[in-house]
Amino acid sequence: MTGLGGAALLLGNAVPTKAQIKKEGKTMTYVARDYSKLIGMEGFSETLLKNHFTLYQGYVTNTNKVLDTLDQMLKEGKAATPEFAELKRRLGWEFNGMRLHEYYFENLGGKAGIDTGGRLAKKLIGNFGSYDAWEKDFKATGTMRGIGWIVLYQDIANGKLINFWINEHDVSHPAGCNPLLIMDVFEHAFMLDYGLKKTDYISAFFKNIDWKVVEARLK
Ligand SMILES: [Fe+2]
């Protein structure tokens, strides 16, 4: 089974079985996860979500394809070539394009607000002075001009929580930090439903955050 075929065949089956992994006889290729349960979410049209899922699946396919091609080039003694180097550079972009979308879709679909007495709320208050101050910073980061990702990161070294602007999938992630809440602010995430009104999209995003998932990511 190739990476490409594997991703397509296993679509909708989030976790590969042990038998599937054994059959591969090598590291399992990445499998696109099924987020169709998000369809119907308030403020997100079905068309927008389906387009977004398709785009995500493309990152999974390409991550597998890049990994397979690099592996093949290594076996063929082509590791010192410019082609290998360029593809190696691309790996971080495709991989993060896949993984950041997974974090994003998985922290959506919630109905309830943040548990104000929970660990996460306490940490946000400890770091920012209040929940509202954190939200103001996160939203302000999200409404900056440009496309990218907004990530609430937890610095494992000292527990500090920081909202980061990530311009490209593979650029400016803080090393060793733990992503807690991820918001996609690429135009495909909102333009179909909101046009240029990115703040309205961000409001809709906040109404659908699955805070249980976000809190569970806390280390
Ligand atoms: Fe996206």
Coordinates of C-alpha atoms and ligand atoms in Angstrom, one line a residue:
M1 CA 0.0 0.0 0.0
T2 CA 1.5 3.3 -0.9
G3 CA 1.2 6.5 1.1
L4 CA -1.2 7.9 -1.3
G5 CA -3.4 4.9 -1.6
G6 CA -3.3 4.3 2.2
A7 CA -4.5 7.8 2.9
A8 CA -7.4 7.4 0.5
L9 CA -8.4 3.9 1.6
L10 CA -8.3 4.6 5.3
L11 CA -10.1 8.0 5.1
G12 CA -12.8 8.1 7.7
N13 CA -11.0 5.5 9.9
A14 CA -9.0 7.7 12.2
V15 CA -6.7 5.1 13.8
P16 CA -5.1 2.3 11.7
T17 CA -5.4 -1.1 13.2
K18 CA -2.4 -3.1 14.5
A19 CA -2.9 -5.5 11.6
Q20 CA -2.7 -2.6 9.1
I21 CA 0.5 -1.4 10.6
K22 CA 2.0 -4.9 10.7
K23 CA 1.0 -5.4 7.1
E24 CA 2.9 -2.3 6.1
G25 CA 6.1 -3.8 7.5
K26 CA 7.4 -0.2 8.0
T27 CA 6.4 3.0 9.7
M28 CA 2.7 3.5 9.0
T29 CA 1.9 6.3 6.5
Y30 CA -0.3 9.1 7.8
V31 CA -4.0 8.7 7.6
A32 CA -6.5 11.5 7.0
R33 CA -8.9 11.8 10.0
D34 CA -12.6 12.2 9.6
Y35 CA -14.0 15.5 10.9
S36 CA -17.4 15.2 9.3
K37 CA -19.0 15.4 12.7
L38 CA -18.2 19.2 12.6
I39 CA -20.7 19.7 9.7
G40 CA -23.7 21.6 11.1
M41 CA -21.6 23.7 13.5
E42 CA -23.1 27.1 14.0
G43 CA -21.4 29.8 11.8
F44 CA -19.6 27.3 9.5
S45 CA -21.3 26.4 6.2
E46 CA -21.2 22.8 5.0
T47 CA -19.4 23.9 1.8
L48 CA -16.7 25.8 3.6
L49 CA -16.1 22.8 6.0
K50 CA -16.0 20.3 3.1
N51 CA -13.6 22.4 1.1
H52 CA -11.4 22.7 4.2
F53 CA -11.5 18.9 4.8
T54 CA -10.4 18.3 1.2
L55 CA -7.6 20.8 1.6
Y56 CA -6.4 19.0 4.8
Q57 CA -6.6 15.7 3.1
G58 CA -4.2 17.1 0.5
Y59 CA -1.6 17.8 3.2
V60 CA -1.9 14.2 4.5
T61 CA -1.4 12.9 1.0
N62 CA 1.5 15.1 0.3
T63 CA 3.2 14.4 3.7
N64 CA 3.1 10.7 2.8
K65 CA 4.3 11.4 -0.8
V66 CA 7.2 13.5 0.4
L67 CA 8.3 11.0 3.0
D68 CA 8.0 8.1 0.5
T69 CA 10.0 10.0 -2.1
L70 CA 12.7 11.1 0.3
D71 CA 13.0 7.5 1.5
Q72 CA 13.3 6.3 -2.1
M73 CA 15.9 8.9 -2.9
L74 CA 18.0 7.9 0.1
K75 CA 17.9 4.3 -1.0
E76 CA 18.9 5.3 -4.5
G77 CA 22.0 7.3 -3.3
K78 CA 20.4 10.7 -4.2
A79 CA 20.6 12.2 -0.8
A80 CA 23.3 14.7 -1.7
T81 CA 21.3 16.2 -4.5
P82 CA 19.6 19.6 -4.6
E83 CA 16.3 17.8 -5.3
F84 CA 16.6 15.9 -2.0
A85 CA 17.4 19.1 -0.2
E86 CA 14.5 21.0 -1.6
L87 CA 12.1 18.2 -0.8
K88 CA 13.5 17.9 2.7
R89 CA 12.8 21.6 3.2
R90 CA 9.2 21.1 2.0
L91 CA 8.6 18.3 4.5
G92 CA 8.1 20.7 7.5
W93 CA 5.5 22.7 5.5
E94 CA 3.4 19.7 4.4
F95 CA 3.7 17.9 7.8
N96 CA 2.7 21.0 9.7
G97 CA -0.1 21.7 7.2
M98 CA -1.5 18.3 8.1
R99 CA -0.9 18.4 11.9
L100 CA -2.1 22.0 12.5
H101 CA -5.3 21.3 10.7
E102 CA -5.8 18.2 13.0
Y103 CA -5.3 20.4 16.1
Y104 CA -7.7 23.0 14.6
F105 CA -10.5 20.6 13.7
E106 CA -10.1 18.7 17.0
N107 CA -10.4 21.9 19.1
L108 CA -13.7 22.7 17.4
G109 CA -17.2 21.2 17.9
G110 CA -17.7 22.2 21.5
K111 CA -20.9 23.6 22.9
A112 CA -19.9 24.8 26.3
G113 CA -17.7 27.7 27.4
I114 CA -14.4 27.3 29.2
D115 CA -14.6 25.7 32.7
T116 CA -14.0 28.9 34.7
G117 CA -12.7 26.8 37.7
G118 CA -10.6 24.4 35.6
R119 CA -6.8 24.1 35.3
L120 CA -6.7 26.0 31.9
A121 CA -8.8 29.0 33.1
K122 CA -6.6 29.3 36.2
K123 CA -3.4 29.2 34.1
L124 CA -4.8 31.8 31.6
I125 CA -5.7 34.1 34.5
G126 CA -2.3 33.5 36.1
N127 CA -0.5 34.4 32.9
F128 CA -2.7 37.2 31.5
G129 CA -4.3 38.6 34.6
S130 CA -7.8 37.5 33.5
Y131 CA -9.5 35.3 30.9
D132 CA -10.7 38.4 29.1
A133 CA -7.2 39.7 28.7
W134 CA -6.0 36.4 27.2
E135 CA -9.0 36.4 24.8
K136 CA -8.3 40.0 23.8
D137 CA -4.7 39.1 23.0
F138 CA -5.6 36.0 21.1
K139 CA -8.3 37.8 19.0
A140 CA -6.0 40.8 18.4
T141 CA -3.4 38.3 17.1
G142 CA -6.0 36.7 14.9
T143 CA -7.2 40.0 13.3
M144 CA -3.6 41.0 12.3
R145 CA -3.3 41.5 8.6
G146 CA -2.1 38.4 6.8
I147 CA -2.8 34.7 6.7
G148 CA -1.5 32.1 9.1
W149 CA -2.3 30.4 12.4
I150 CA -2.9 31.6 15.9
V151 CA -1.6 29.2 18.5
L152 CA -1.9 29.4 22.2
Y153 CA 1.4 27.7 23.3
Q154 CA 2.4 26.4 26.6
D155 CA 6.1 26.7 27.3
I156 CA 7.0 23.4 28.9
A157 CA 10.2 24.9 30.5
N158 CA 8.3 27.3 32.8
G159 CA 4.6 26.8 32.1
K160 CA 4.1 30.2 30.5
L161 CA 1.2 30.6 28.1
I162 CA 1.9 32.7 25.0
N163 CA -0.3 33.5 21.9
F164 CA 1.8 33.1 18.8
W165 CA 1.3 34.3 15.3
I166 CA 2.5 31.6 12.8
N167 CA 2.8 33.0 9.3
E168 CA 3.5 29.8 7.4
H169 CA 2.9 26.3 8.7
D170 CA 6.6 25.6 9.3
V171 CA 7.8 29.0 10.5
S172 CA 8.1 30.6 13.9
H173 CA 6.8 27.8 16.1
P174 CA 8.5 28.0 19.5
A175 CA 10.7 25.0 20.0
G176 CA 9.6 22.4 22.5
C177 CA 6.4 24.2 23.4
N178 CA 3.0 22.6 23.6
P179 CA 0.1 23.8 21.3
L180 CA -3.1 24.2 23.2
L181 CA -5.6 26.1 21.0
I182 CA -5.1 26.5 17.3
M183 CA -7.1 28.9 15.0
D184 CA -6.7 28.8 11.2
V185 CA -6.8 32.3 9.8
F186 CA -5.9 31.4 6.2
E187 CA -8.6 32.9 3.9
H188 CA -10.0 29.5 3.0
A189 CA -11.0 29.1 6.6
F190 CA -13.5 31.9 6.5
M191 CA -13.9 33.9 3.2
L192 CA -16.6 31.7 1.7
D193 CA -18.8 32.5 4.7
Y194 CA -17.6 35.8 5.9
G195 CA -15.8 37.6 3.0
L196 CA -13.3 40.0 4.5
K197 CA -15.1 40.0 7.9
K198 CA -12.4 38.0 9.7
T199 CA -13.6 39.3 13.1
D200 CA -17.0 37.6 12.5
Y201 CA -15.3 34.3 11.7
I202 CA -13.2 34.6 14.9
S203 CA -16.4 35.2 16.9
A204 CA -17.9 32.0 15.3
F205 CA -14.7 30.1 16.0
F206 CA -14.9 31.1 19.7
K207 CA -18.5 29.9 19.9
N208 CA -17.4 26.4 18.8
I209 CA -14.2 25.9 20.8
D210 CA -14.1 22.5 22.4
W211 CA -12.6 23.6 25.7
K212 CA -12.4 20.1 27.1
V213 CA -10.0 19.2 24.3
V214 CA -7.9 22.3 24.8
E215 CA -7.7 21.7 28.6
A216 CA -6.7 18.1 28.0
R217 CA -3.7 19.2 26.0
L218 CA -2.3 21.1 29.0
K219 CA 0.8 19.5 30.5
Ligands
FE1 FE -6.8 25.6 6.7

